XYZ file of C-alpha atoms in Angstrom:
783
model
C -64.259 -33.969 37.014
C -60.682 -34.416 37.379
C -60.931 -37.304 39.386
C -63.111 -39.225 36.630
C -60.409 -37.960 34.105
C -57.393 -39.196 36.265
C -58.608 -42.545 37.247
C -59.723 -44.289 33.948
C -56.711 -44.412 32.173
C -55.309 -47.396 34.045
C -53.916 -50.498 31.484
C -53.720 -53.102 33.655
C -50.511 -54.567 33.183
C -49.668 -57.854 35.176
C -47.378 -57.638 38.043
C -45.955 -60.824 37.388
C -43.458 -59.308 34.323
C -41.124 -58.348 37.546
C -40.572 -62.168 38.178
C -36.804 -62.973 37.610
C -35.244 -59.710 37.602
C -36.760 -57.113 40.569
C -38.612 -59.485 43.011
C -41.607 -58.896 45.176
C -41.562 -61.361 48.199
C -45.359 -61.687 49.276
C -44.583 -62.351 52.925
C -42.896 -59.662 53.563
C -44.107 -56.890 50.452
C -40.334 -55.836 50.572
C -38.745 -55.321 46.795
C -35.318 -56.999 46.362
C -32.600 -55.903 44.247
C -31.660 -57.626 41.130
C -28.947 -56.159 38.472
C -31.134 -54.400 35.760
C -35.391 -53.971 35.356
C -37.809 -55.981 34.190
C -38.067 -56.769 30.299
C -34.569 -54.850 29.931
C -31.226 -55.962 28.581
C -28.233 -55.193 30.620
C -27.128 -51.347 30.513
C -23.497 -51.918 28.987
C -22.644 -48.033 27.649
C -19.356 -47.110 29.575
C -19.374 -43.820 27.778
C -20.818 -40.406 28.779
C -24.474 -40.894 28.011
C -25.231 -36.955 27.759
C -22.706 -36.628 25.240
C -23.796 -39.627 23.163
C -26.980 -38.615 23.277
C -26.404 -35.147 21.887
C -23.628 -36.498 19.413
C -26.365 -38.917 18.115
C -29.100 -36.122 17.608
C -26.404 -34.315 15.752
C -25.776 -37.497 13.184
C -29.267 -37.676 12.759
C -29.789 -33.790 11.739
C -26.821 -34.238 9.602
C -28.456 -37.496 7.994
C -32.142 -35.708 7.582
C -30.508 -32.885 5.521
C -29.509 -35.120 3.198
C -32.949 -36.494 2.685
C -34.510 -33.317 2.469
C -32.103 -32.318 0.084
C -33.592 -34.845 -2.018
C -37.036 -34.417 -1.266
C -36.417 -30.835 -1.992
C -35.422 -31.893 -5.421
C -37.617 -34.485 -6.120
C -40.830 -32.069 -4.856
C -39.565 -29.213 -7.554
C -38.973 -31.778 -10.212
C -42.444 -32.805 -9.876
C -43.479 -29.248 -10.199
C -41.946 -28.720 -13.601
C -45.135 -27.148 -16.106
C -46.262 -26.339 -12.601
C -49.481 -24.485 -12.327
C -49.198 -20.985 -11.382
C -51.231 -21.733 -8.225
C -48.804 -24.036 -6.862
C -45.799 -21.347 -7.364
C -48.131 -18.378 -5.883
C -48.308 -20.682 -2.712
C -44.832 -21.837 -2.362
C -43.712 -18.134 -2.781
C -46.336 -16.890 -0.041
C -44.815 -19.686 2.479
C -41.545 -17.983 1.732
C -42.574 -14.647 2.216
C -43.867 -15.895 5.550
C -40.590 -17.677 6.649
C -38.438 -14.710 5.896
C -40.770 -12.263 7.891
C -41.648 -10.367 4.697
C -45.307 -10.183 5.838
C -46.053 -6.240 7.190
C -48.213 -4.300 4.655
C -45.544 -1.456 2.918
C -46.061 1.991 2.599
C -46.849 3.473 -1.091
C -43.501 4.921 -2.408
C -44.479 7.650 -4.912
C -41.437 9.669 -4.764
C -37.602 9.540 -2.957
C -36.905 12.030 -0.013
C -33.458 13.466 -0.492
C -31.647 14.072 2.565
C -30.880 17.619 3.419
C -29.759 19.550 6.171
C -29.184 23.565 6.721
C -25.709 22.250 6.972
C -25.453 19.756 3.642
C -26.844 19.611 0.587
C -28.790 15.994 -0.440
C -26.558 16.064 -3.561
C -23.198 14.597 -2.487
C -21.567 14.872 -6.131
C -22.097 15.162 -9.738
C -20.421 13.108 -12.460
C -20.317 12.643 -16.071
C -23.488 11.378 -17.116
C -25.315 11.098 -13.447
C -25.721 12.904 -10.027
C -25.612 11.192 -6.762
C -27.966 12.322 -3.716
C -28.962 11.071 -0.357
C -32.194 9.159 -0.259
C -34.459 7.734 1.648
C -38.520 6.072 1.407
C -40.753 4.816 3.428
C -41.338 1.353 3.891
C -43.455 0.677 7.089
C -44.692 3.053 9.446
C -41.392 4.253 11.677
C -39.676 2.401 8.944
C -37.566 3.837 5.849
C -34.996 2.116 3.607
C -31.870 5.001 3.356
C -29.210 4.679 1.082
C -28.071 6.847 -2.193
C -29.978 7.695 -5.544
C -27.800 7.815 -8.453
C -29.758 9.443 -11.218
C -28.730 9.491 -14.776
C -28.348 12.833 -16.617
C -30.763 11.002 -19.871
C -34.084 9.607 -19.142
C -33.408 5.708 -17.668
C -34.920 2.665 -19.025
C -33.236 0.564 -16.884
C -33.438 0.906 -13.078
C -31.221 -1.271 -10.487
C -31.609 -1.627 -6.799
C -27.696 -1.920 -5.733
C -27.203 -4.097 -2.533
C -24.115 -4.323 -1.304
C -22.621 -6.577 1.535
C -23.462 -5.890 5.266
C -19.911 -4.849 5.709
C -19.990 -2.121 2.398
C -21.742 1.323 2.769
C -23.307 2.665 -0.673
C -20.842 5.498 -0.726
C -18.087 2.295 -0.936
C -19.762 0.644 -3.835
C -20.708 3.910 -5.642
C -16.637 5.246 -5.642
C -17.398 7.545 -3.071
C -15.515 6.080 0.167
C -12.419 4.081 0.063
C -12.264 0.509 0.602
C -13.010 -1.425 -2.425
C -11.128 -1.899 -5.876
C -12.739 0.439 -8.608
C -13.752 -2.955 -10.331
C -16.178 -3.996 -7.560
C -17.965 -0.438 -7.617
C -20.943 -1.927 -9.077
C -23.184 1.175 -8.558
C -21.113 3.453 -10.157
C -20.292 1.534 -12.858
C -24.236 0.740 -13.825
C -24.646 4.744 -12.959
C -21.945 5.281 -15.638
C -23.753 3.038 -18.348
C -27.481 5.131 -17.680
C -29.058 3.104 -15.433
C -30.986 4.691 -12.679
C -29.501 3.040 -9.577
C -30.800 3.426 -5.901
C -27.859 1.793 -3.614
C -29.661 0.283 -0.067
C -27.960 0.721 3.141
C -28.016 -2.629 5.204
C -27.758 -2.967 8.546
C -24.081 -4.094 9.185
C -21.928 -6.351 11.129
C -20.441 -4.189 13.871
C -21.683 -4.687 17.403
C -22.144 -0.811 18.510
C -25.523 -0.447 19.187
C -26.116 -4.261 20.110
C -27.257 -4.501 23.543
C -29.421 -2.640 26.291
C -27.650 0.744 27.502
C -26.917 0.680 30.850
C -27.882 -2.885 31.441
C -25.979 -4.905 29.382
C -24.318 -4.637 25.976
C -23.061 -7.696 23.868
C -20.956 -8.447 20.762
C -23.617 -9.682 18.810
C -23.526 -8.381 15.271
C -26.256 -5.723 14.500
C -27.851 -8.016 12.316
C -28.173 -10.573 15.136
C -29.286 -8.300 17.483
C -32.176 -8.145 15.250
C -32.668 -11.185 14.031
C -32.891 -12.429 18.092
C -36.035 -10.496 18.692
C -37.695 -10.361 15.520
C -37.577 -14.284 15.015
C -40.260 -14.739 18.000
C -42.386 -12.297 16.076
C -42.668 -13.982 12.683
C -40.200 -11.409 11.814
C -36.595 -11.369 10.236
C -33.323 -8.790 9.350
C -33.675 -10.592 6.145
C -37.499 -9.831 5.818
C -37.151 -6.422 6.810
C -34.323 -5.546 4.063
C -36.133 -7.455 1.131
C -39.045 -5.352 2.004
C -36.889 -2.306 1.548
C -35.881 -3.442 -1.640
C -39.391 -4.040 -2.905
C -40.431 -0.536 -1.862
C -38.095 0.895 -4.040
C -39.345 -1.768 -6.841
C -42.826 -0.074 -5.705
C -41.221 3.130 -6.559
C -39.727 2.313 -9.938
C -43.127 0.425 -11.001
C -45.265 3.575 -9.901
C -42.762 6.116 -12.250
C -43.120 3.401 -15.167
C -47.277 3.856 -14.828
C -46.338 7.742 -15.429
C -44.260 6.984 -18.560
C -42.879 4.309 -20.444
C -42.138 0.749 -19.145
C -38.102 -0.497 -18.924
C -36.606 -2.865 -17.068
C -36.345 -3.363 -13.369
C -33.194 -5.175 -11.689
C -31.116 -5.844 -8.800
C -27.386 -6.430 -8.216
C -26.616 -7.943 -4.740
C -23.263 -9.204 -3.363
C -22.566 -10.965 -0.223
C -25.228 -10.112 2.025
C -26.358 -8.110 -0.584
C -26.951 -11.062 -2.743
C -28.904 -13.363 -0.514
C -31.499 -10.308 -0.309
C -31.695 -9.938 -4.302
C -32.103 -13.633 -4.552
C -34.715 -13.498 -1.770
C -36.474 -10.427 -3.413
C -36.546 -11.881 -6.694
C -37.978 -15.229 -5.412
C -40.871 -13.017 -4.069
C -41.881 -10.393 -6.724
C -42.094 -11.193 -10.430
C -41.640 -7.626 -10.968
C -38.064 -7.985 -10.612
C -36.613 -8.774 -14.345
C -33.264 -9.508 -13.597
C -31.284 -10.443 -10.910
C -27.435 -10.629 -10.208
C -26.751 -12.633 -6.960
C -22.844 -12.171 -6.864
C -20.584 -14.063 -3.542
C -23.233 -15.575 -2.153
C -25.088 -18.813 -4.434
C -24.270 -22.079 -3.056
C -25.952 -25.066 -1.124
C -27.439 -24.108 1.746
C -26.888 -27.624 3.760
C -24.565 -25.869 5.878
C -26.174 -23.185 6.549
C -25.750 -23.697 10.635
C -22.156 -22.791 9.985
C -23.098 -19.102 8.351
C -23.968 -16.127 10.610
C -27.161 -16.903 12.781
C -28.780 -14.372 11.198
C -29.001 -16.163 7.878
C -31.398 -18.516 10.073
C -34.425 -19.367 8.226
C -37.227 -21.670 10.015
C -38.189 -24.306 7.814
C -35.636 -22.993 5.028
C -34.570 -26.488 3.373
C -37.520 -28.092 3.231
C -38.385 -26.051 -0.020
C -36.174 -23.357 -0.769
C -32.581 -23.685 -1.216
C -30.687 -21.214 -3.435
C -31.280 -23.672 -6.777
C -35.186 -24.315 -5.783
C -35.614 -20.600 -5.337
C -34.928 -20.833 -9.375
C -38.548 -22.073 -9.718
C -39.948 -18.925 -7.868
C -38.081 -16.380 -10.368
C -39.005 -18.115 -13.200
C -39.710 -16.526 -16.244
C -37.242 -13.797 -15.112
C -33.932 -14.036 -15.600
C -31.063 -14.705 -12.912
C -27.357 -14.021 -13.556
C -25.084 -16.268 -10.472
C -21.619 -14.433 -10.847
C -19.226 -16.590 -9.205
C -16.757 -14.033 -7.474
C -14.701 -13.386 -3.889
C -17.509 -13.498 -0.968
C -16.971 -11.521 1.961
C -14.750 -13.110 4.597
C -16.381 -13.012 7.990
C -14.459 -14.966 10.788
C -17.439 -14.803 13.208
C -18.922 -11.748 15.338
C -16.996 -8.851 16.518
C -14.593 -10.404 19.771
C -15.780 -10.675 23.253
C -14.580 -8.159 25.599
C -15.015 -8.292 29.554
C -18.217 -5.694 28.605
C -19.315 -7.201 25.662
C -20.340 -10.916 25.164
C -23.166 -12.720 24.002
C -23.051 -13.100 20.267
C -23.561 -16.867 18.872
C -20.088 -18.263 17.672
C -18.632 -18.929 14.805
C -20.902 -18.263 11.863
C -18.220 -17.700 9.216
C -18.725 -16.529 5.755
C -16.061 -17.005 2.875
C -15.661 -17.273 -0.678
C -17.973 -20.113 -2.193
C -16.014 -22.895 -4.270
C -16.361 -22.278 -7.975
C -17.243 -25.756 -8.109
C -20.268 -25.754 -5.492
C -21.609 -22.651 -7.484
C -21.588 -24.554 -10.466
C -23.513 -27.615 -8.662
C -26.043 -25.310 -7.491
C -26.678 -23.674 -10.790
C -26.724 -27.007 -12.470
C -29.320 -28.311 -9.889
C -31.640 -25.274 -10.903
C -31.950 -26.831 -14.377
C -33.272 -24.040 -15.833
C -32.566 -21.660 -19.041
C -33.602 -18.652 -17.312
C -30.371 -18.700 -14.820
C -26.683 -17.450 -16.232
C -23.165 -18.363 -15.055
C -20.438 -16.020 -15.080
C -17.314 -16.061 -13.437
C -15.516 -13.425 -12.186
C -11.546 -14.195 -12.690
C -11.140 -17.783 -11.371
C -14.324 -17.395 -9.585
C -12.718 -15.730 -7.092
C -12.540 -12.312 -8.368
C -14.560 -8.899 -7.504
C -18.419 -8.702 -8.251
C -19.367 -6.745 -11.199
C -17.526 -8.466 -13.451
C -18.059 -7.187 -17.217
C -19.864 -10.403 -17.978
C -21.858 -10.089 -15.271
C -23.004 -6.232 -15.776
C -23.685 -7.410 -19.411
C -26.317 -10.210 -18.400
C -27.792 -7.364 -16.332
C -27.999 -4.779 -18.960
C -25.985 -5.497 -22.218
C -29.030 -6.277 -24.603
C -30.673 -3.048 -23.567
C -30.793 0.178 -25.140
C -28.013 0.918 -22.347
C -24.397 0.230 -23.603
C -21.962 -0.380 -20.813
C -18.690 1.473 -21.367
C -15.699 -0.267 -22.080
C -13.257 -1.223 -20.018
C -15.167 0.104 -17.199
C -12.350 0.269 -14.639
C -9.414 2.488 -16.317
C -11.117 5.434 -16.500
C -10.450 8.394 -14.162
C -12.944 9.371 -11.894
C -13.407 13.174 -10.929
C -12.430 14.391 -7.781
C -14.730 13.362 -5.168
C -15.911 15.492 -2.206
C -15.175 14.123 1.131
C -18.002 11.453 2.472
C -19.513 13.089 5.377
C -18.841 10.048 7.878
C -20.624 11.988 10.627
C -23.655 11.643 8.179
C -23.129 7.792 7.232
C -22.662 6.717 10.869
C -25.971 8.883 12.128
C -27.694 6.786 9.043
C -26.917 3.670 10.291
C -27.764 4.247 13.744
C -30.948 5.521 12.611
C -31.867 2.280 10.364
C -31.034 0.521 13.523
C -33.177 1.748 15.985
C -35.792 2.047 13.151
C -36.413 -1.667 13.321
C -35.304 -2.254 16.745
C -38.554 0.185 17.819
C -40.608 -1.460 15.102
C -39.870 -4.994 16.356
C -40.349 -3.961 20.052
C -43.858 -2.452 18.617
C -44.545 -5.707 17.056
C -44.130 -7.715 20.228
C -45.797 -5.683 22.537
C -48.863 -5.990 20.285
C -48.804 -9.392 20.364
C -50.975 -10.034 22.990
C -53.914 -8.829 20.881
C -52.349 -10.923 18.130
C -52.546 -13.910 20.359
C -55.917 -13.100 21.310
C -57.342 -13.233 17.660
C -55.551 -16.679 17.231
C -57.167 -18.089 19.987
C -60.499 -16.479 19.571
C -62.482 -19.202 18.169
C -61.969 -21.692 20.762
C -64.889 -23.047 22.665
C -63.915 -22.846 26.685
C -67.639 -23.333 27.555
C -66.580 -26.375 29.402
C -63.455 -28.602 30.180
C -64.979 -31.462 27.401
C -65.461 -28.982 24.591
C -61.913 -27.006 25.193
C -60.018 -30.388 25.251
C -62.071 -31.055 21.895
C -61.520 -27.640 20.139
C -58.042 -26.931 21.054
C -56.364 -29.391 19.618
C -55.745 -28.015 16.583
C -53.779 -25.049 18.683
C -51.843 -27.780 20.007
C -51.383 -29.102 16.604
C -49.829 -25.589 15.429
C -47.529 -25.203 18.187
C -46.010 -28.521 17.856
C -46.156 -28.610 14.509
C -44.990 -24.975 13.316
C -43.707 -23.451 16.538
C -41.647 -26.536 17.846
C -41.421 -28.545 14.617
C -42.764 -32.039 14.738
C -40.880 -35.089 14.120
C -42.957 -38.559 13.287
C -43.252 -40.609 16.315
C -40.610 -42.585 17.598
C -40.073 -45.881 15.218
C -37.371 -47.386 16.669
C -37.960 -50.575 19.406
C -37.396 -49.122 22.851
C -34.671 -52.095 22.998
C -34.720 -51.011 27.257
C -31.530 -51.231 29.014
C -30.929 -50.848 32.460
C -28.211 -51.413 35.531
C -28.930 -50.601 38.747
C -26.795 -47.874 40.216
C -28.151 -46.993 43.731
C -29.314 -49.216 46.817
C -30.935 -46.537 49.460
C -32.867 -47.747 52.296
C -35.937 -46.519 50.943
C -35.480 -47.034 47.338
C -33.611 -48.422 44.443
C -31.904 -46.617 41.796
C -31.705 -47.587 37.983
C -29.675 -46.279 35.047
C -32.107 -46.664 31.738
C -31.643 -45.996 28.168
C -34.648 -46.447 25.581
C -34.208 -46.020 21.689
C -35.882 -43.418 20.269
C -35.102 -43.039 16.360
C -32.188 -43.595 14.644
C -28.801 -42.672 16.632
C -31.518 -41.077 18.861
C -32.229 -42.434 22.621
C -33.503 -41.002 25.836
C -31.963 -41.919 29.006
C -32.439 -41.446 33.164
C -32.506 -42.856 36.517
C -35.734 -44.618 38.074
C -35.949 -44.458 41.721
C -38.100 -47.577 42.563
C -39.479 -47.356 46.578
C -38.881 -50.447 48.066
C -42.032 -50.945 49.999
C -43.978 -51.648 46.874
C -46.821 -54.564 47.186
C -47.437 -57.034 44.991
C -50.296 -55.750 42.064
C -49.620 -52.588 43.652
C -49.188 -49.692 41.161
C -48.030 -46.260 41.992
C -48.189 -42.743 40.957
C -44.720 -41.306 39.141
C -43.174 -38.123 38.882
C -40.981 -37.573 35.994
C -38.662 -34.775 37.858
C -36.778 -32.846 35.074
C -33.294 -31.178 35.737
C -32.489 -27.881 34.206
C -29.661 -26.463 32.074
C -26.365 -28.371 31.782
C -27.591 -30.383 34.454
C -27.776 -34.471 34.592
C -29.994 -37.289 36.160
C -27.582 -37.400 39.359
C -28.609 -33.823 40.158
C -31.916 -34.678 41.041
C -31.626 -38.338 41.987
C -28.191 -39.044 43.460
C -29.290 -40.037 47.373
C -25.549 -38.526 47.820
C -25.530 -35.697 46.253
C -27.136 -32.307 47.616
C -27.548 -29.504 45.027
C -28.983 -26.460 46.743
C -30.799 -25.679 43.395
C -32.348 -29.065 43.147
C -33.349 -29.876 46.933
C -32.829 -33.654 46.258
C -36.062 -33.496 44.967
C -36.437 -36.775 43.388
C -34.690 -38.338 46.260
C -37.339 -37.019 48.873
C -40.708 -37.980 46.547
C -39.064 -41.646 46.295
C -38.666 -41.718 49.966
C -42.391 -40.882 50.427
C -43.269 -43.613 47.982
C -43.743 -42.171 44.739
C -41.820 -43.364 41.840
C -39.612 -41.189 40.071
C -37.741 -40.424 36.998
C -34.834 -38.227 36.273
C -34.282 -37.821 32.430
C -31.334 -36.942 30.896
C -32.290 -33.827 28.333
C -30.013 -32.765 25.975
C -29.663 -29.352 26.620
C -26.150 -30.133 27.910
C -22.933 -29.053 26.318
C -22.767 -25.506 25.634
C -22.294 -24.666 22.437
C -22.536 -28.211 21.259
C -26.115 -28.431 22.132
C -26.911 -25.136 20.615
C -25.629 -26.408 17.436
C -28.715 -28.251 17.604
C -31.180 -25.652 17.137
C -28.903 -23.928 14.271
C -28.932 -27.351 12.170
C -32.602 -27.935 13.292
C -34.067 -24.824 12.497
C -33.754 -24.959 8.512
C -35.730 -28.844 8.856
C -38.392 -27.196 10.617
C -37.178 -28.491 13.518
C -35.708 -27.574 17.076
C -34.064 -29.058 20.650
C -37.610 -29.620 21.495
C -38.797 -31.931 18.895
C -36.065 -34.265 20.086
C -37.078 -34.141 23.860
C -40.945 -34.524 23.014
C -40.183 -37.418 21.055
C -37.661 -38.705 23.875
C -40.659 -38.248 26.301
C -43.459 -39.928 24.012
C -40.940 -43.046 24.256
C -40.495 -42.518 28.133
C -44.171 -42.276 28.595
C -45.060 -45.918 26.647
C -42.345 -47.205 28.631
C -43.487 -46.120 32.447
C -47.003 -46.677 31.483
C -46.178 -50.612 30.962
C -44.214 -51.022 33.775
C -46.098 -52.652 36.165
C -45.529 -50.905 39.344
C -46.849 -47.623 37.715
C -49.989 -46.140 37.623
C -50.392 -44.768 33.545
C -52.803 -42.356 34.641
C -50.547 -40.898 37.604
C -47.771 -39.360 35.793
C -46.798 -35.784 37.010
C -43.559 -33.860 35.821
C -42.084 -31.066 37.760
C -39.184 -29.254 36.339
C -36.796 -26.479 37.060
C -34.818 -23.703 35.146
C -34.524 -25.266 31.671
C -36.835 -27.835 33.178
C -39.296 -25.271 33.573
C -39.192 -24.713 29.975
C -39.886 -28.299 29.340
C -42.848 -28.186 31.800
C -44.270 -25.366 29.623
C -43.983 -27.141 26.100
C -44.587 -30.853 27.053
C -47.176 -31.622 29.489
C -49.328 -29.104 27.035
C -48.409 -31.221 24.416
C -48.457 -35.147 25.423
C -51.829 -35.933 27.452
C -50.391 -38.868 28.916
C -48.891 -36.341 31.369
C -51.966 -36.017 34.263
C -50.035 -32.798 35.463
C -47.334 -30.183 35.396
C -45.289 -27.913 37.843
C -43.352 -24.998 36.370
C -40.256 -24.153 38.979
C -37.825 -21.113 38.225
C -38.950 -20.590 34.456
C -42.577 -19.037 34.284
C -43.194 -15.354 33.527
C -44.038 -13.392 30.305
C -41.838 -15.631 28.182
C -42.009 -13.991 24.836
C -41.403 -10.098 26.743
C -38.775 -11.989 28.538
C -36.518 -13.084 25.851
C -37.111 -10.264 23.436
C -37.262 -7.015 24.867
C -34.338 -4.517 24.803
C -35.293 -2.325 27.729
C -34.515 -4.198 30.550
C -32.548 -6.244 32.874
C -34.701 -9.308 32.774
C -33.822 -10.445 28.781
C -32.592 -13.452 27.246
C -31.371 -10.672 24.172
C -27.961 -9.934 24.725
C -27.025 -13.305 26.391
C -25.264 -16.357 25.131
C -28.432 -18.338 25.036
C -29.025 -17.940 21.431
C -31.183 -21.186 20.985
C -34.399 -19.977 23.139
C -35.995 -18.188 19.868
C -39.116 -19.780 18.733
C -40.395 -18.479 15.434
C -43.738 -16.647 15.098
C -44.268 -17.640 19.019
C -45.281 -14.186 20.140
C -48.160 -14.293 17.760
C -49.372 -18.359 19.088
C -48.534 -18.645 22.624
C -46.925 -17.187 25.725
C -46.382 -19.219 28.823
C -50.292 -18.252 29.811
C -51.840 -19.792 26.824
C -49.401 -22.920 26.906
C -50.513 -23.080 30.857
C -53.862 -23.022 29.452
C -53.642 -25.890 27.625
C -52.834 -28.049 30.811
C -56.713 -27.643 31.088
C -58.559 -29.911 32.589
C -55.174 -31.349 34.119
C -53.700 -29.937 37.188
C -51.216 -26.458 36.387
C -48.575 -25.323 38.916
C -45.979 -22.689 39.139
C -43.475 -22.812 41.507
C -41.611 -19.282 42.174
C -38.674 -17.774 44.159
C -38.825 -13.913 45.198
C -35.523 -13.683 44.528
C -35.052 -15.730 41.129
C -33.367 -13.526 38.761
C -35.011 -14.642 35.618
C -37.501 -12.395 35.827
C -39.362 -10.053 38.502
C -42.324 -11.336 40.442
C -44.613 -8.580 38.603
C -44.159 -10.727 35.257
C -44.870 -13.873 36.473
C -48.205 -13.005 38.356
C -49.750 -10.763 35.388
C -49.099 -13.987 33.371
C -50.217 -16.599 35.789
C -53.293 -14.444 36.594
C -54.146 -15.274 33.124
C -54.248 -19.155 33.863
C -55.501 -19.044 37.056
C -58.562 -16.690 35.978
C -59.159 -19.392 33.057
C -59.026 -22.344 35.234
C -61.695 -20.563 37.860
C -64.072 -18.757 35.359
C -64.023 -21.266 32.595
C -63.008 -24.582 33.822
C -64.563 -24.314 36.738
C -61.745 -26.039 38.496
C -60.482 -23.620 40.945
C -58.177 -25.804 42.792
C -56.268 -27.239 39.655
C -54.257 -24.223 39.083
C -51.991 -22.280 41.534
C -48.895 -20.433 42.281
C -46.671 -20.859 45.291
C -44.574 -17.784 45.801
C -41.216 -18.518 48.626
C -38.547 -16.615 50.097
C -35.927 -18.064 47.931
C -34.404 -17.983 44.426
C -33.703 -20.038 41.701
C -34.454 -23.705 43.382
C -36.847 -26.105 43.960
C -38.752 -25.357 47.415
C -40.630 -28.399 47.428
C -43.555 -27.588 50.109
C -46.659 -26.576 48.019
C -45.627 -28.213 45.148
C -45.075 -31.671 46.930
C -48.537 -31.163 48.518
C -49.910 -30.574 44.831
C -48.355 -33.690 43.557
C -49.906 -35.811 46.798
C -53.261 -34.124 46.026
C -53.635 -34.693 42.373
C -51.539 -37.890 41.884
C -53.457 -39.305 45.097
C -50.552 -40.201 46.948
C -51.931 -39.392 50.680
C -48.611 -40.944 52.406
C -46.677 -37.782 53.238
C -43.399 -39.528 54.760
C -40.909 -36.463 52.915
C -38.439 -35.171 55.328
C -36.973 -31.740 54.859
C -33.650 -30.611 53.550
C -31.445 -31.196 56.004
C -33.715 -32.654 58.659
C -32.917 -36.581 58.018
């Protein structure tokens, strides 16, 4: 069956296309070198092609951000006078993107937090009392903070959300650190509002990491973001849900008495949350967003815990107004939080995403974004010159001024009564409890993700390879479009350029560059055996380097990197045509920033790699000495990641070999328990939104079927333990054997080595399935 599958894909290109560039001499069947490959132009670029590639992708993304901004604005312009169902659909998409998808528990009362050593009531002030409070959100997750309860019945109820580096006690005037004018929770309570102040996960790194294994300087918000992203959740969504749980309580109480006004006031990180909560829930009548509102085109410069998949395709700050209408939004231009980056690195704490700065939005930028909303339901107020403290008189009056509540004036001059000392131990314990609850909740979701994947794949037909191929196509489309992010097919002419760089005893080596999209190209090294015969078409092995690698690492005959074992060279010496692409995971933070720019556009690094390999496969298939039905893929490390993401989606690859990467990938990158975790490392780019609920490596391996799939695994590879690898691969082997009836098409080699190419059983796998029986390879060091 598989032989037939492979054997009917030849395109029948003419060997005559070689004439004049690379010559086959019929009398000797020896390939004679020329300066470039057939049908290619001279390659004249002298710069570092890897650097140029990464820079080009950055330019593409910068331009695409501008295009998407225009498209987003046009989309919402069309929706003016829109139907309610269109808004509801957009709101539901937004809910999923920020991970606010878990069912909330009902809240009929807040819990007042007291112990035998301390009362729930912190203090009593003229007109209101202050209590420590908490409320249920999900199973095992609570919102916590303060309840400022007025002495008389309130008809205005406010959720106050401070910045992440501010405690509820600070904005309530119970702890030092804020100018009295910025204590907006206190001021609202003095105006007679009922106020619940939410404690946020802060930006410190005290508990980030895996105790006893590896700690990190990731802010607490980033640490939760990283594990939650793959679960289709987000620190943003979790905290929005905490806000909405308070709204649930407000509305429950209204159902028992008379209705009133429900509002939110958020500053800095709290401003983001207030804006997003108002966009999701029409029960919030009024919202103040202070020190946050502006264009999000530069989202990639902000802290990574603000990274939201697909955000800019539909939901910039201005566009969220359409989801808030007809409710009111008050945008306060004020001094925003100043964040210079994550906590500093130390010898024992590293791995935070670098940069991630926050500063006061320029008043002109705030005004532009408000103008883009084009809504009479938005009010812009300015604190001072735009850099004053949050909670200006104008902002608070816009929030509650036309209700029965009259704001005292001036609010900043009345003396405060004596404040009891805030129990800092309680505040620290509360912060730790909030952090632990979200970590534990997310880890539970990840452990349960196996069931979610089973549900997702339950409707696919595995009765025959043909039915599997037919019914699994929509799953491929989902992975490509919704997890990786799909770009249009390459739209530039290939404009192939090449130059001869190696003349080895058994092969020639050519450096090749192919255009893909504007500013985006692919490049690599083609090794062409010298014993090609006229009219002969050979199998090709695409040999993919790992992180920070280059094509020469695998394809330069003068190099013998112990990781790669000269495997492209050795395969070419056997008679395979090999191609070693340059993939763009090179340049450390420079390439990782591609993810930061790409995610809000519903794209990722692999969106570009897929397009590059689409172009590469087209070009290879058109070469007269290549059999397009026999192109295999073999990658190590990050090249192994590529082996798990490209061949399953690109049918032109006849087989795939994953070396040094296969594992229980979802757990590998998200677990907070073991030393085998990417979570505390610098590789922040490996997160993929909602992957855990869609496909782990077993499902990606199955998508290769009926094409052959192999894993190469060194016992001493530190990426994951053998047990994780074997357990995940067992699912793939079971599928090939019991469902596809192809027992020889899925195999794994365990060898006594580390994170390296082994090139033994894998080479035999290539010979067998690419139908190249001439085993002329030499082992490393035995030439």
